[in-house]
Amino acid sequence: MKLLPYLFLILAISCYGQRKKKYFFDAYGKQVTKTEFQSKINHAYNLSYKVENDTAILSNIIVRRFNGKLDSATHHQLQQYLIKISGREIDTTKIVVINYLSGLDKVYSKKDELAHGTIYDSDYIPVLNKIAQNEQFWVNKYPENLDHHHGKTLNWRHDTDAFIEKTFFPYHFNYGSVAIIHPNGNYFIYFGEYGKDEVWLHLKDMVTKYGN
């Protein structure tokens, strides 16, 4: 899986210079100017993702929708890991939906919760179940900061070994991301803020492509 195709280029550049230089890369890992970078940002399709270290600030364009396929070994590991962190058996013939929080979002308000929490609406899970038989999981990187994510009512599971993060979510975006995995190993990821309609739409697409 190649979610970080130019990681080595970024690391190499970051090793040079004493001042923090700024570098910009498009969605294909090609270095571009700041103006070119800004002109390519369209939040409906991609997001700006910044990596900062002691010597450089690296801005990258991340495509929001990503499709891939797990090899059989990784797929089996994922299934066993979900059993481990959830404490229950899962039906491996069903599609898996993972709603993931990848970091500690520091600033929230009641308005944010209402505006961006549509996956927390009461109809989210029932509609998922109508679209396809599925195993849905709420998973977070950190066991903290769940006050605005219905932490007291939803069964959040901690990504204790960072397996899900490493497999699907190397980038941290506010309000999380989502992964949908078919029993045949094909998967879809949507990075960054999303709503229930986005999940329903891509779950339907997966069922259309690969069956349920």
PDB file of C-alpha atoms in Angstrom:
ATOM      1  CA  MET A   1       0.000   0.000   0.000  1.00  0.00           C
ATOM      2  CA  LYS A   2       1.530   3.349  -1.063  1.00  0.00           C
ATOM      3  CA  LEU A   3      -0.150   6.114   0.890  1.00  0.00           C
ATOM      4  CA  LEU A   4       3.217   7.904   1.333  1.00  0.00           C
ATOM      5  CA  PRO A   5       4.858   7.600  -2.104  1.00  0.00           C
ATOM      6  CA  TYR A   6       7.304  10.437  -1.551  1.00  0.00           C
ATOM      7  CA  LEU A   7       8.137   9.941   2.132  1.00  0.00           C
ATOM      8  CA  PHE A   8      11.805   9.337   1.415  1.00  0.00           C
ATOM      9  CA  LEU A   9      12.029  12.514  -0.656  1.00  0.00           C
ATOM     10  CA  ILE A  10      10.511  14.498   2.198  1.00  0.00           C
ATOM     11  CA  LEU A  11      12.907  12.993   4.716  1.00  0.00           C
ATOM     12  CA  ALA A  12      15.886  13.673   2.484  1.00  0.00           C
ATOM     13  CA  ILE A  13      14.990  17.326   2.016  1.00  0.00           C
ATOM     14  CA  SER A  14      14.383  17.813   5.732  1.00  0.00           C
ATOM     15  CA  CYS A  15      17.981  16.840   6.500  1.00  0.00           C
ATOM     16  CA  TYR A  16      19.435  19.943   4.829  1.00  0.00           C
ATOM     17  CA  GLY A  17      19.731  23.513   6.024  1.00  0.00           C
ATOM     18  CA  GLN A  18      19.675  25.208   9.409  1.00  0.00           C
ATOM     19  CA  ARG A  19      16.629  27.408   8.813  1.00  0.00           C
ATOM     20  CA  LYS A  20      13.168  26.093   8.266  1.00  0.00           C
ATOM     21  CA  LYS A  21      12.735  26.155   4.540  1.00  0.00           C
ATOM     22  CA  LYS A  22       9.302  25.681   3.015  1.00  0.00           C
ATOM     23  CA  TYR A  23       8.685  23.061   0.347  1.00  0.00           C
ATOM     24  CA  PHE A  24       5.477  22.321  -1.523  1.00  0.00           C
ATOM     25  CA  PHE A  25       4.444  19.097  -3.270  1.00  0.00           C
ATOM     26  CA  ASP A  26       1.440  18.241  -5.414  1.00  0.00           C
ATOM     27  CA  ALA A  27      -0.641  15.078  -5.101  1.00  0.00           C
ATOM     28  CA  TYR A  28       1.918  13.132  -7.157  1.00  0.00           C
ATOM     29  CA  GLY A  29       4.910  14.116  -5.032  1.00  0.00           C
ATOM     30  CA  LYS A  30       6.213  16.669  -7.538  1.00  0.00           C
ATOM     31  CA  GLN A  31       7.730  19.786  -5.998  1.00  0.00           C
ATOM     32  CA  VAL A  32       5.804  22.937  -6.969  1.00  0.00           C
ATOM     33  CA  THR A  33       5.803  26.624  -6.061  1.00  0.00           C
ATOM     34  CA  LYS A  34       3.639  27.991  -3.260  1.00  0.00           C
ATOM     35  CA  THR A  35       1.357  29.669  -5.792  1.00  0.00           C
ATOM     36  CA  GLU A  36       0.965  26.461  -7.789  1.00  0.00           C
ATOM     37  CA  PHE A  37       0.313  24.552  -4.572  1.00  0.00           C
ATOM     38  CA  GLN A  38      -2.431  26.920  -3.434  1.00  0.00           C
ATOM     39  CA  SER A  39      -4.097  26.860  -6.850  1.00  0.00           C
ATOM     40  CA  LYS A  40      -4.377  23.075  -6.708  1.00  0.00           C
ATOM     41  CA  ILE A  41      -6.161  22.924  -3.332  1.00  0.00           C
ATOM     42  CA  ASN A  42      -9.851  22.053  -3.621  1.00  0.00           C
ATOM     43  CA  HIS A  43     -11.286  20.774  -0.345  1.00  0.00           C
ATOM     44  CA  ALA A  44     -13.939  18.747  -2.128  1.00  0.00           C
ATOM     45  CA  TYR A  45     -11.181  16.600  -3.627  1.00  0.00           C
ATOM     46  CA  ASN A  46      -7.970  17.147  -1.681  1.00  0.00           C
ATOM     47  CA  LEU A  47      -6.479  18.634   1.470  1.00  0.00           C
ATOM     48  CA  SER A  48      -3.280  20.388   2.463  1.00  0.00           C
ATOM     49  CA  TYR A  49      -1.180  18.370   4.887  1.00  0.00           C
ATOM     50  CA  LYS A  50       1.813  19.924   6.615  1.00  0.00           C
ATOM     51  CA  VAL A  51       4.806  18.148   8.127  1.00  0.00           C
ATOM     52  CA  GLU A  52       7.219  20.220  10.204  1.00  0.00           C
ATOM     53  CA  ASN A  53      10.553  19.308  11.757  1.00  0.00           C
ATOM     54  CA  ASP A  54      13.657  21.140  12.973  1.00  0.00           C
ATOM     55  CA  THR A  55      14.816  22.219   9.531  1.00  0.00           C
ATOM     56  CA  ALA A  56      11.867  22.330   7.124  1.00  0.00           C
ATOM     57  CA  ILE A  57       8.138  22.808   6.660  1.00  0.00           C
ATOM     58  CA  LEU A  58       6.764  20.429   4.040  1.00  0.00           C
ATOM     59  CA  SER A  59       3.294  20.991   2.595  1.00  0.00           C
ATOM     60  CA  ASN A  60       1.685  18.149   0.673  1.00  0.00           C
ATOM     61  CA  ILE A  61      -1.572  17.705  -1.208  1.00  0.00           C
ATOM     62  CA  ILE A  62      -3.477  14.631  -0.052  1.00  0.00           C
ATOM     63  CA  VAL A  63      -6.249  13.259  -2.257  1.00  0.00           C
ATOM     64  CA  ARG A  64      -9.305  12.707  -0.069  1.00  0.00           C
ATOM     65  CA  ARG A  65     -10.627   9.572  -1.759  1.00  0.00           C
ATOM     66  CA  PHE A  66      -8.286   6.609  -1.901  1.00  0.00           C
ATOM     67  CA  ASN A  67      -8.925   3.077  -3.168  1.00  0.00           C
ATOM     68  CA  GLY A  68      -6.684   0.084  -2.585  1.00  0.00           C
ATOM     69  CA  LYS A  69      -6.589  -3.610  -1.823  1.00  0.00           C
ATOM     70  CA  LEU A  70      -5.191  -5.437   1.191  1.00  0.00           C
ATOM     71  CA  ASP A  71      -3.097  -8.534   0.636  1.00  0.00           C
ATOM     72  CA  SER A  72      -4.526 -11.642   2.278  1.00  0.00           C
ATOM     73  CA  ALA A  73      -2.061 -11.607   5.181  1.00  0.00           C
ATOM     74  CA  THR A  74      -2.750  -7.967   6.097  1.00  0.00           C
ATOM     75  CA  HIS A  75      -6.481  -8.510   5.709  1.00  0.00           C
ATOM     76  CA  HIS A  76      -6.363 -11.432   8.124  1.00  0.00           C
ATOM     77  CA  GLN A  77      -4.279  -9.386  10.561  1.00  0.00           C
ATOM     78  CA  LEU A  78      -6.876  -6.618  10.409  1.00  0.00           C
ATOM     79  CA  GLN A  79      -9.693  -9.032  11.195  1.00  0.00           C
ATOM     80  CA  GLN A  80      -7.815 -10.489  14.154  1.00  0.00           C
ATOM     81  CA  TYR A  81      -6.885  -7.032  15.397  1.00  0.00           C
ATOM     82  CA  LEU A  82     -10.498  -5.848  15.299  1.00  0.00           C
ATOM     83  CA  ILE A  83     -11.485  -8.904  17.314  1.00  0.00           C
ATOM     84  CA  LYS A  84      -8.748  -8.069  19.814  1.00  0.00           C
ATOM     85  CA  ILE A  85      -9.601  -4.405  20.388  1.00  0.00           C
ATOM     86  CA  SER A  86     -13.377  -4.884  20.288  1.00  0.00           C
ATOM     87  CA  GLY A  87     -13.442  -7.943  22.520  1.00  0.00           C
ATOM     88  CA  ARG A  88     -15.946  -9.721  20.297  1.00  0.00           C
ATOM     89  CA  GLU A  89     -16.060 -12.028  17.318  1.00  0.00           C
ATOM     90  CA  ILE A  90     -16.762 -10.514  13.912  1.00  0.00           C
ATOM     91  CA  ASP A  91     -18.349 -11.905  10.779  1.00  0.00           C
ATOM     92  CA  THR A  92     -15.528 -11.902   8.225  1.00  0.00           C
ATOM     93  CA  THR A  93     -18.024 -12.225   5.361  1.00  0.00           C
ATOM     94  CA  LYS A  94     -19.354  -8.723   6.042  1.00  0.00           C
ATOM     95  CA  ILE A  95     -18.071  -5.330   4.941  1.00  0.00           C
ATOM     96  CA  VAL A  96     -16.122  -3.499   7.660  1.00  0.00           C
ATOM     97  CA  VAL A  97     -16.689   0.213   8.325  1.00  0.00           C
ATOM     98  CA  ILE A  98     -14.119   1.979  10.523  1.00  0.00           C
ATOM     99  CA  ASN A  99     -14.865   5.495  11.761  1.00  0.00           C
ATOM    100  CA  TYR A 100     -11.445   6.656  12.926  1.00  0.00           C
ATOM    101  CA  LEU A 101     -10.176   9.562  15.030  1.00  0.00           C
ATOM    102  CA  SER A 102      -6.484   9.905  14.292  1.00  0.00           C
ATOM    103  CA  GLY A 103      -5.426  12.596  16.735  1.00  0.00           C
ATOM    104  CA  LEU A 104      -6.160  15.022  19.523  1.00  0.00           C
ATOM    105  CA  ASP A 105      -8.254  17.845  18.107  1.00  0.00           C
ATOM    106  CA  LYS A 106      -7.575  20.682  20.522  1.00  0.00           C
ATOM    107  CA  VAL A 107     -10.363  23.132  19.742  1.00  0.00           C
ATOM    108  CA  TYR A 108     -14.023  22.218  19.668  1.00  0.00           C
ATOM    109  CA  SER A 109     -17.215  24.058  20.438  1.00  0.00           C
ATOM    110  CA  LYS A 110     -20.839  23.018  20.746  1.00  0.00           C
ATOM    111  CA  LYS A 111     -21.360  24.497  17.282  1.00  0.00           C
ATOM    112  CA  ASP A 112     -18.587  22.278  15.887  1.00  0.00           C
ATOM    113  CA  GLU A 113     -20.158  19.206  17.395  1.00  0.00           C
ATOM    114  CA  LEU A 114     -23.539  19.943  15.861  1.00  0.00           C
ATOM    115  CA  ALA A 115     -22.139  20.965  12.487  1.00  0.00           C
ATOM    116  CA  HIS A 116     -19.672  18.142  11.976  1.00  0.00           C
ATOM    117  CA  GLY A 117     -21.111  15.291  14.009  1.00  0.00           C
ATOM    118  CA  THR A 118     -23.556  13.913  11.467  1.00  0.00           C
ATOM    119  CA  ILE A 119     -22.116  10.410  11.757  1.00  0.00           C
ATOM    120  CA  TYR A 120     -23.336  10.600  15.348  1.00  0.00           C
ATOM    121  CA  ASP A 121     -26.951  11.042  14.250  1.00  0.00           C
ATOM    122  CA  SER A 122     -29.324   8.297  15.349  1.00  0.00           C
ATOM    123  CA  ASP A 123     -29.992   7.173  11.769  1.00  0.00           C
ATOM    124  CA  TYR A 124     -26.341   6.654  10.803  1.00  0.00           C
ATOM    125  CA  ILE A 125     -26.016   2.999  11.854  1.00  0.00           C
ATOM    126  CA  PRO A 126     -29.560   1.906  10.849  1.00  0.00           C
ATOM    127  CA  VAL A 127     -29.040   3.219   7.321  1.00  0.00           C
ATOM    128  CA  LEU A 128     -25.620   1.534   7.140  1.00  0.00           C
ATOM    129  CA  ASN A 129     -27.329  -1.731   8.020  1.00  0.00           C
ATOM    130  CA  LYS A 130     -29.970  -1.223   5.335  1.00  0.00           C
ATOM    131  CA  ILE A 131     -27.367  -0.603   2.652  1.00  0.00           C
ATOM    132  CA  ALA A 132     -25.252  -3.650   3.475  1.00  0.00           C
ATOM    133  CA  GLN A 133     -24.501  -6.221   6.114  1.00  0.00           C
ATOM    134  CA  ASN A 134     -21.539  -4.739   7.911  1.00  0.00           C
ATOM    135  CA  GLU A 135     -19.299  -4.699  10.953  1.00  0.00           C
ATOM    136  CA  GLN A 136     -18.955  -1.090  12.114  1.00  0.00           C
ATOM    137  CA  PHE A 137     -16.290   0.140  14.548  1.00  0.00           C
ATOM    138  CA  TRP A 138     -15.562   3.418  16.317  1.00  0.00           C
ATOM    139  CA  VAL A 139     -11.769   3.516  16.685  1.00  0.00           C
ATOM    140  CA  ASN A 140      -9.510   6.255  18.045  1.00  0.00           C
ATOM    141  CA  LYS A 141      -5.756   6.712  18.207  1.00  0.00           C
ATOM    142  CA  TYR A 142      -5.880   8.209  21.699  1.00  0.00           C
ATOM    143  CA  PRO A 143      -8.273   7.255  24.506  1.00  0.00           C
ATOM    144  CA  GLU A 144      -8.681  10.949  25.389  1.00  0.00           C
ATOM    145  CA  ASN A 145     -10.540  13.906  23.902  1.00  0.00           C
ATOM    146  CA  LEU A 146     -13.810  12.123  23.190  1.00  0.00           C
ATOM    147  CA  ASP A 147     -16.107  14.651  24.863  1.00  0.00           C
ATOM    148  CA  HIS A 148     -17.259  16.034  21.507  1.00  0.00           C
ATOM    149  CA  HIS A 149     -17.373  12.596  19.903  1.00  0.00           C
ATOM    150  CA  HIS A 150     -20.054  11.061  22.099  1.00  0.00           C
ATOM    151  CA  GLY A 151     -17.418   9.306  24.163  1.00  0.00           C
ATOM    152  CA  LYS A 152     -19.897   8.416  26.892  1.00  0.00           C
ATOM    153  CA  THR A 153     -22.435   6.786  24.593  1.00  0.00           C
ATOM    154  CA  LEU A 154     -20.449   5.230  21.738  1.00  0.00           C
ATOM    155  CA  ASN A 155     -18.275   2.170  22.120  1.00  0.00           C
ATOM    156  CA  TRP A 156     -14.945   3.705  21.095  1.00  0.00           C
ATOM    157  CA  ARG A 157     -12.044   1.277  20.770  1.00  0.00           C
ATOM    158  CA  HIS A 158      -8.440   2.316  21.223  1.00  0.00           C
ATOM    159  CA  ASP A 159      -6.025   1.578  18.363  1.00  0.00           C
ATOM    160  CA  THR A 160      -3.578   0.233  20.925  1.00  0.00           C
ATOM    161  CA  ASP A 161      -0.927  -1.049  18.504  1.00  0.00           C
ATOM    162  CA  ALA A 162      -1.533   1.703  15.911  1.00  0.00           C
ATOM    163  CA  PHE A 163      -2.232  -1.072  13.393  1.00  0.00           C
ATOM    164  CA  ILE A 164      -5.232   0.671  11.846  1.00  0.00           C
ATOM    165  CA  GLU A 165      -3.422   3.992  11.745  1.00  0.00           C
ATOM    166  CA  LYS A 166      -0.416   2.466   9.965  1.00  0.00           C
ATOM    167  CA  THR A 167      -2.580   0.512   7.533  1.00  0.00           C
ATOM    168  CA  PHE A 168      -5.098   3.197   6.565  1.00  0.00           C
ATOM    169  CA  PHE A 169      -4.614   6.555   8.274  1.00  0.00           C
ATOM    170  CA  PRO A 170      -1.051   7.962   8.210  1.00  0.00           C
ATOM    171  CA  TYR A 171      -2.451  11.503   8.112  1.00  0.00           C
ATOM    172  CA  HIS A 172      -4.212  13.331  10.944  1.00  0.00           C
ATOM    173  CA  PHE A 173      -7.144  15.525   9.944  1.00  0.00           C
ATOM    174  CA  ASN A 174      -9.682  17.198  12.208  1.00  0.00           C
ATOM    175  CA  TYR A 175     -12.889  15.236  12.787  1.00  0.00           C
ATOM    176  CA  GLY A 176     -11.315  11.965  11.662  1.00  0.00           C
ATOM    177  CA  SER A 177     -11.485   9.817   8.532  1.00  0.00           C
ATOM    178  CA  VAL A 178     -13.321   6.663   7.454  1.00  0.00           C
ATOM    179  CA  ALA A 179     -12.357   3.338   5.871  1.00  0.00           C
ATOM    180  CA  ILE A 180     -14.675   0.798   4.239  1.00  0.00           C
ATOM    181  CA  ILE A 181     -13.228  -2.673   3.651  1.00  0.00           C
ATOM    182  CA  HIS A 182     -14.880  -5.380   1.551  1.00  0.00           C
ATOM    183  CA  PRO A 183     -14.428  -9.072   2.452  1.00  0.00           C
ATOM    184  CA  ASN A 184     -12.432  -9.484  -0.777  1.00  0.00           C
ATOM    185  CA  GLY A 185      -9.805  -7.035   0.530  1.00  0.00           C
ATOM    186  CA  ASN A 186     -10.716  -4.025  -1.584  1.00  0.00           C
ATOM    187  CA  TYR A 187     -11.038  -0.876   0.494  1.00  0.00           C
ATOM    188  CA  PHE A 188     -11.979   2.785   0.271  1.00  0.00           C
ATOM    189  CA  ILE A 189     -10.689   5.639   2.452  1.00  0.00           C
ATOM    190  CA  TYR A 190     -12.043   9.155   2.830  1.00  0.00           C
ATOM    191  CA  PHE A 191      -9.579  11.482   4.555  1.00  0.00           C
ATOM    192  CA  GLY A 192     -10.658  14.380   6.745  1.00  0.00           C
ATOM    193  CA  GLU A 193     -13.974  15.818   7.845  1.00  0.00           C
ATOM    194  CA  TYR A 194     -16.915  13.830   6.486  1.00  0.00           C
ATOM    195  CA  GLY A 195     -20.587  13.154   7.126  1.00  0.00           C
ATOM    196  CA  LYS A 196     -22.904  10.187   7.156  1.00  0.00           C
ATOM    197  CA  ASP A 197     -23.971  10.802   3.536  1.00  0.00           C
ATOM    198  CA  GLU A 198     -20.379  10.342   2.394  1.00  0.00           C
ATOM    199  CA  VAL A 199     -20.169   6.969   4.147  1.00  0.00           C
ATOM    200  CA  TRP A 200     -23.535   5.805   2.851  1.00  0.00           C
ATOM    201  CA  LEU A 201     -22.635   6.814  -0.715  1.00  0.00           C
ATOM    202  CA  HIS A 202     -19.338   4.948  -0.806  1.00  0.00           C
ATOM    203  CA  LEU A 203     -20.767   1.916   0.962  1.00  0.00           C
ATOM    204  CA  LYS A 204     -23.398   1.741  -1.779  1.00  0.00           C
ATOM    205  CA  ASP A 205     -20.669   2.065  -4.413  1.00  0.00           C
ATOM    206  CA  MET A 206     -18.738  -0.802  -2.848  1.00  0.00           C
ATOM    207  CA  VAL A 207     -21.798  -3.046  -2.792  1.00  0.00           C
ATOM    208  CA  THR A 208     -22.478  -2.197  -6.443  1.00  0.00           C
ATOM    209  CA  LYS A 209     -18.899  -3.036  -7.453  1.00  0.00           C
ATOM    210  CA  TYR A 210     -18.222  -6.119  -5.356  1.00  0.00           C
ATOM    211  CA  GLY A 211     -21.537  -7.326  -3.945  1.00  0.00           C
ATOM    212  CA  ASN A 212     -22.568  -7.772  -0.336  1.00  0.00           C
TER     213      ASN A 212
END
